[in-house]
Coordinates of C-alpha atoms in Angstrom, one line a residue:
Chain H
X15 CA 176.3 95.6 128.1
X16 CA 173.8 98.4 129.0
X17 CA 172.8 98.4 132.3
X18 CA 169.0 99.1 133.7
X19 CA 168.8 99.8 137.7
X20 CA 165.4 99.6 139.5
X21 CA 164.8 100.1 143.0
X22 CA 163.1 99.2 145.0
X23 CA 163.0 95.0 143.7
X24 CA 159.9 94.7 146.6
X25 CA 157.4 97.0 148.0
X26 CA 154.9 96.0 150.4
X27 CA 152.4 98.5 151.9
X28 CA 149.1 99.8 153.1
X29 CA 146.3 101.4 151.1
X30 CA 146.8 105.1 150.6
X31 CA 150.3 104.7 150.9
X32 CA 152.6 106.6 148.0
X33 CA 154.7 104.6 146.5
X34 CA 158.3 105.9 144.5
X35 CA 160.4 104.0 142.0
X36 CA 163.5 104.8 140.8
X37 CA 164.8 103.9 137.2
X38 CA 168.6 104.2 136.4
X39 CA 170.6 103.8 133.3
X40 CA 174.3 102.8 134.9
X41 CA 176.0 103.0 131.5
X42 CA 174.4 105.3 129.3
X43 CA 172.4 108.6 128.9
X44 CA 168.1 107.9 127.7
X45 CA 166.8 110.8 126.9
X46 CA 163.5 108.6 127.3
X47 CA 162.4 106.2 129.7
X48 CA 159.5 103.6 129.3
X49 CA 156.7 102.6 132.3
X50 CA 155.3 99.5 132.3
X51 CA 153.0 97.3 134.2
X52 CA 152.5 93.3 133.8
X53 CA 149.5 92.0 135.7
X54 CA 149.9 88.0 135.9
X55 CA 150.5 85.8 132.9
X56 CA 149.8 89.2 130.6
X57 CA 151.9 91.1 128.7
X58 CA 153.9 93.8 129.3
X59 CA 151.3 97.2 129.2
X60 CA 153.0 100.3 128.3
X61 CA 151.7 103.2 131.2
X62 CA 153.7 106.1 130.0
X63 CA 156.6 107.6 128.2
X64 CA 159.1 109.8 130.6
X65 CA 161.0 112.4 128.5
X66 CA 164.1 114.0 130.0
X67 CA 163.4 117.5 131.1
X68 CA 159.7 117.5 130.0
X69 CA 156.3 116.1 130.7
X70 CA 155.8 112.3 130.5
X71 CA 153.4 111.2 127.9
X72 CA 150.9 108.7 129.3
X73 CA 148.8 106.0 127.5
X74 CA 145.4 105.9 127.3
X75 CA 143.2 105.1 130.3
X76 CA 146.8 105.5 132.4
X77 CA 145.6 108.9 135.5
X78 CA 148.8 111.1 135.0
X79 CA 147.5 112.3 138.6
X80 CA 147.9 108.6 140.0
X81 CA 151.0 108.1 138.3
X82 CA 153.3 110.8 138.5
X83 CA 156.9 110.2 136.6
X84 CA 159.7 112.9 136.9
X85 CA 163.1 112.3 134.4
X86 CA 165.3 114.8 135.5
X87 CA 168.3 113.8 134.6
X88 CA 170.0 111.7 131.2
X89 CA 170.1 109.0 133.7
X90 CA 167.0 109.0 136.4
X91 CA 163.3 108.5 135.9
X92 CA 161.1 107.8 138.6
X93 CA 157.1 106.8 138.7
X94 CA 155.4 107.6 142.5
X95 CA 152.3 106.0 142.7
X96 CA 150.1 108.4 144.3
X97 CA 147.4 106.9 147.1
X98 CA 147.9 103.5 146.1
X99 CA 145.3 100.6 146.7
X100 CA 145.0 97.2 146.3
X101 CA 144.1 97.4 142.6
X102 CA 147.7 99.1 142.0
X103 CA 149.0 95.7 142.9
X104 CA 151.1 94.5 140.2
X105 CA 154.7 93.9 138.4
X106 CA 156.2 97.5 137.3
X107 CA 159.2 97.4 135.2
X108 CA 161.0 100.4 133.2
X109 CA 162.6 100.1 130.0
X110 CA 165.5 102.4 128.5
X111 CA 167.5 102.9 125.6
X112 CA 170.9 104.5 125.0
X113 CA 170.0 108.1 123.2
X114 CA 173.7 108.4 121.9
X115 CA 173.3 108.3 117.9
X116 CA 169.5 109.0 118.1
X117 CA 168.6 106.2 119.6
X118 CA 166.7 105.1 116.7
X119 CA 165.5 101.1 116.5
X120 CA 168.0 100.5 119.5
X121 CA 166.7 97.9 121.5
X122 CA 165.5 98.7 124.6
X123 CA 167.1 97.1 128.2
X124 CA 164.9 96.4 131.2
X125 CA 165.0 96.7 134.6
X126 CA 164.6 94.2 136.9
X127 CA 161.2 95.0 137.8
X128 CA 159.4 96.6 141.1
X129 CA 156.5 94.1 142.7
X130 CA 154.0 96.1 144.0
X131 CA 151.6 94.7 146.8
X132 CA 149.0 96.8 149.0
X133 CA 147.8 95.7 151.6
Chain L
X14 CA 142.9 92.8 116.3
X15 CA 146.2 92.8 118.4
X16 CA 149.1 94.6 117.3
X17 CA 151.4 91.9 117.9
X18 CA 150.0 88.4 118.3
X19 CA 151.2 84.6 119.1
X20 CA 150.1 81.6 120.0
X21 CA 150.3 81.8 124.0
X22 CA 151.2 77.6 124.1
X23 CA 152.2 76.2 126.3
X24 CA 154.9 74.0 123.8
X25 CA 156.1 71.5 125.8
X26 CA 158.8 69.5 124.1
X27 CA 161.5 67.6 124.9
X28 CA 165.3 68.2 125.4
X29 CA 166.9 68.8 121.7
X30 CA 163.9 69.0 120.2
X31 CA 163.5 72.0 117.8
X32 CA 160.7 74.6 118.3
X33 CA 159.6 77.4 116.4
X34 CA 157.5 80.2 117.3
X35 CA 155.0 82.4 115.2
X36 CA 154.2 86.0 115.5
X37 CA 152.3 88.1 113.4
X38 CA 151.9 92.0 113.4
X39 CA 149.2 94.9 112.4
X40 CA 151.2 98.3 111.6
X41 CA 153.0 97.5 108.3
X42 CA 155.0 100.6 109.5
X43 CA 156.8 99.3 112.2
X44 CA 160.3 99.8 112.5
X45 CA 161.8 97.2 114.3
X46 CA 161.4 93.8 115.7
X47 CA 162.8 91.6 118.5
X48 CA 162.7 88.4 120.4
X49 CA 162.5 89.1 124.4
X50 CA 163.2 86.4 126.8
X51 CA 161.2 86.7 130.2
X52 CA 161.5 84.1 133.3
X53 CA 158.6 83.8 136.0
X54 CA 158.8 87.2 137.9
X55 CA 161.2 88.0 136.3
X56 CA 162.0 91.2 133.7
X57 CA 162.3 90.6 129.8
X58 CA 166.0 90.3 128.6
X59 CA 166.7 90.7 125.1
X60 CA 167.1 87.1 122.9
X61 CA 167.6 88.9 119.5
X62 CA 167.1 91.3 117.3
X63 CA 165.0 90.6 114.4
X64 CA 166.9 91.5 111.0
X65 CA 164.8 91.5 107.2
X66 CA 167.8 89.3 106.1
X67 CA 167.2 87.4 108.7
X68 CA 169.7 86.5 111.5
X69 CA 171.2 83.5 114.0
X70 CA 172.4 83.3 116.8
X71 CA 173.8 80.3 118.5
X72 CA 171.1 77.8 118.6
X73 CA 168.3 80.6 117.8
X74 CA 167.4 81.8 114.2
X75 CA 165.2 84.3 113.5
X76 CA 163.3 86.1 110.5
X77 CA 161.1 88.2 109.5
X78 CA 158.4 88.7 106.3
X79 CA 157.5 91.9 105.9
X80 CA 155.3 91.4 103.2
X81 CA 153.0 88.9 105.8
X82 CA 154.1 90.9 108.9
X83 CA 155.2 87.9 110.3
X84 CA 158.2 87.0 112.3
X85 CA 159.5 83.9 113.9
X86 CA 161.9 82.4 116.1
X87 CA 163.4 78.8 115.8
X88 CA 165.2 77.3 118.7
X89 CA 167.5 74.0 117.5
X90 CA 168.7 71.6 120.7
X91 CA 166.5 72.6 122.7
X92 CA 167.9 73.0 126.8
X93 CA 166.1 72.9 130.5
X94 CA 167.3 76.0 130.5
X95 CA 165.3 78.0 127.3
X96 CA 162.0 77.0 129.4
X97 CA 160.6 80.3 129.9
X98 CA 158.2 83.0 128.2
X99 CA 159.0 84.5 124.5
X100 CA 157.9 87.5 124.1
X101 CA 157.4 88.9 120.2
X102 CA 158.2 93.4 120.4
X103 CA 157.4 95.3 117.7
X104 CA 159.3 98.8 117.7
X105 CA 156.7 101.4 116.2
X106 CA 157.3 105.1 115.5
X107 CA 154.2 107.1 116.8
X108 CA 155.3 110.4 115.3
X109 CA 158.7 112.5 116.1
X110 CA 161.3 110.4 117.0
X111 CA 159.7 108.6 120.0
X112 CA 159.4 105.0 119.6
X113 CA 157.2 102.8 121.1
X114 CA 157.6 98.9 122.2
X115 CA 154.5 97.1 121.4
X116 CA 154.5 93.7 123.2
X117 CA 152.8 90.6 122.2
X118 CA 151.6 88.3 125.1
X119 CA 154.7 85.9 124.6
X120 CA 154.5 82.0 124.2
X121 CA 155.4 79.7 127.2
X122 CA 158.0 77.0 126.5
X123 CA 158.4 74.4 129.0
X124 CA 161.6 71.8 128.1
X125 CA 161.1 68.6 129.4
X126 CA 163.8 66.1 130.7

C-alpha cells in the first residue's frame, strides 16, 4: 500500500533552534502534501497545504514566516520550523495522496508523525 | 458549529460487544468521507472509506446519509485490539482541485477484558 515517510520520528531542542522535517511518498508521486499539528487529546489541525513547485497555502492564523514548507519534488515536502519555542511543542504529522488519475477523493496516507519538544 | 463532530466518549465496552459511533457534518458539499484509526502517539491509519451505498468491512460497517450529513461506523466482536481513537474525515473541495481533510476530534474506545 502507499507508503508515507517522516523524518525525523523525535526532535528534542533548545529555544530558537530551527527545526526541518522531511515528508516522503516511497511509492507514489503527490503533487500536494498536507501539514498538520495535533496538540494533546485534539484533533488533527490542518497548518498548510504544500504544492509541488509552488507556494504552500497556509491556514488561517498559521505564520508562513514561522513555518516555511518547500515541495520540490513529486516526492519531497518539508516544513522548517523557524526560531522555535516552547509553544511549537507538539505532534506534527504530514499527509499525502497519490496524484496519478487526479487524485480526486483518494484517501489520504499518513506519516508516522514528528514529536516536537523545546526545551 | 464544527465541521465534523462526534461524541469524544470514552465507550468502554466489553470484548464482543458491538459499538457504534456517530458523526455528523456541516458542508453538504463535501466530497468524501472516511473512518481514520489513530493509537496514543501514534499517526492516523485509514479504517475505511465511507461509501453512499454504504460499505463493510470485516467486522466494521459503515454508512453514510447524506440527506442528515451523518455517517457512522459499527464495529461487531469487538477486540483488545480496536481500543484506540476513531477519527470521523470529511474530504471537502475548497475551490480548484485541492482537497482538504477536515478532521473531527475522534471518539476513544477502550475494550475491556
Amino acid at each position: 500500500g502507499a507508503v508515507v515517510s517522516q523524518h525525523p520520528s523525535r526532535v528534542i531542542c533548545k529555544s530558537g533552534t530551527s527545526v526541518k522535517i522531511e515528508c516522503r511518498s516511497l511509492d507514489f508521486q503527490a503533487t500536494t502534501m498536507f501539514w498538520y499539528r495535533q496538540f494533546p487529546k485534539k484533533s488533527l489541525m490542518l497548518m498548510a497545504t504544500s504544492n509541488e513547485g509552488s507556494k504552500a497555502t497556509y491556514e488561517q492564523g498559521v505564520e508562513k514566516d514561522k513555518f516555511l514548507i518547500n515541495h520540490a519534488s513529486l516526492t519531497l515536502s518539508t516544513l522548517t520550523v523557524t526560531s522555535a519555542h516552547p509553544e511549537d511543542s507538539s505532534f506534527y504529522i504530514c499527509s499525502a495522496r497519490d496524484s496519478t488519475g487526479g487524485g480526486g477523493n483518494q484517501p489520504q496516507h499518513f506519516g508516522d508523525g514528528t514529536r516536537l519538544s523545546i526545551l | 458549529r464544527k465541521e465534523v463532530e462526534q461524541d469524544p466518549g470514552p465507550f468502554n465496552v466489553p470484548e464482543g460487544a458491538t459499538v457504534a459511533f456517530n458523526c455528523t457534518y456541516s458542508n453538504s458539499a463535501s466530497q468524501s468521507f472516511f473512518w481514520y484509526r489513530q493509537d496514543c502517539r501514534k499517526e492516523p491509519k485509514l479504517l475505511m472509506s465511507v461509501y453512499s451505498s454504504g460499505n463493510e468491512d470485516g467486522r466494521f460497517t459503515a454508512q453514510l446519509n447524506r440527506a442528515s450529513q451523518y455517517i457512522s461506523l459499527l464495529i461487531r466482536d469487538s477486540k483488545l485490539s480496536d481500543s484506540a481513537t476513531y477519527l470521523c474525515v470529511v474530504n471537502d473541495r475548497y475551490g480548484g482541485a485541492t482537497n482538504k481533510l477536515i478532521f473531527g476530534t475522534g471518539t476513544l474506545l477502550a475494550v475491556q477484558p
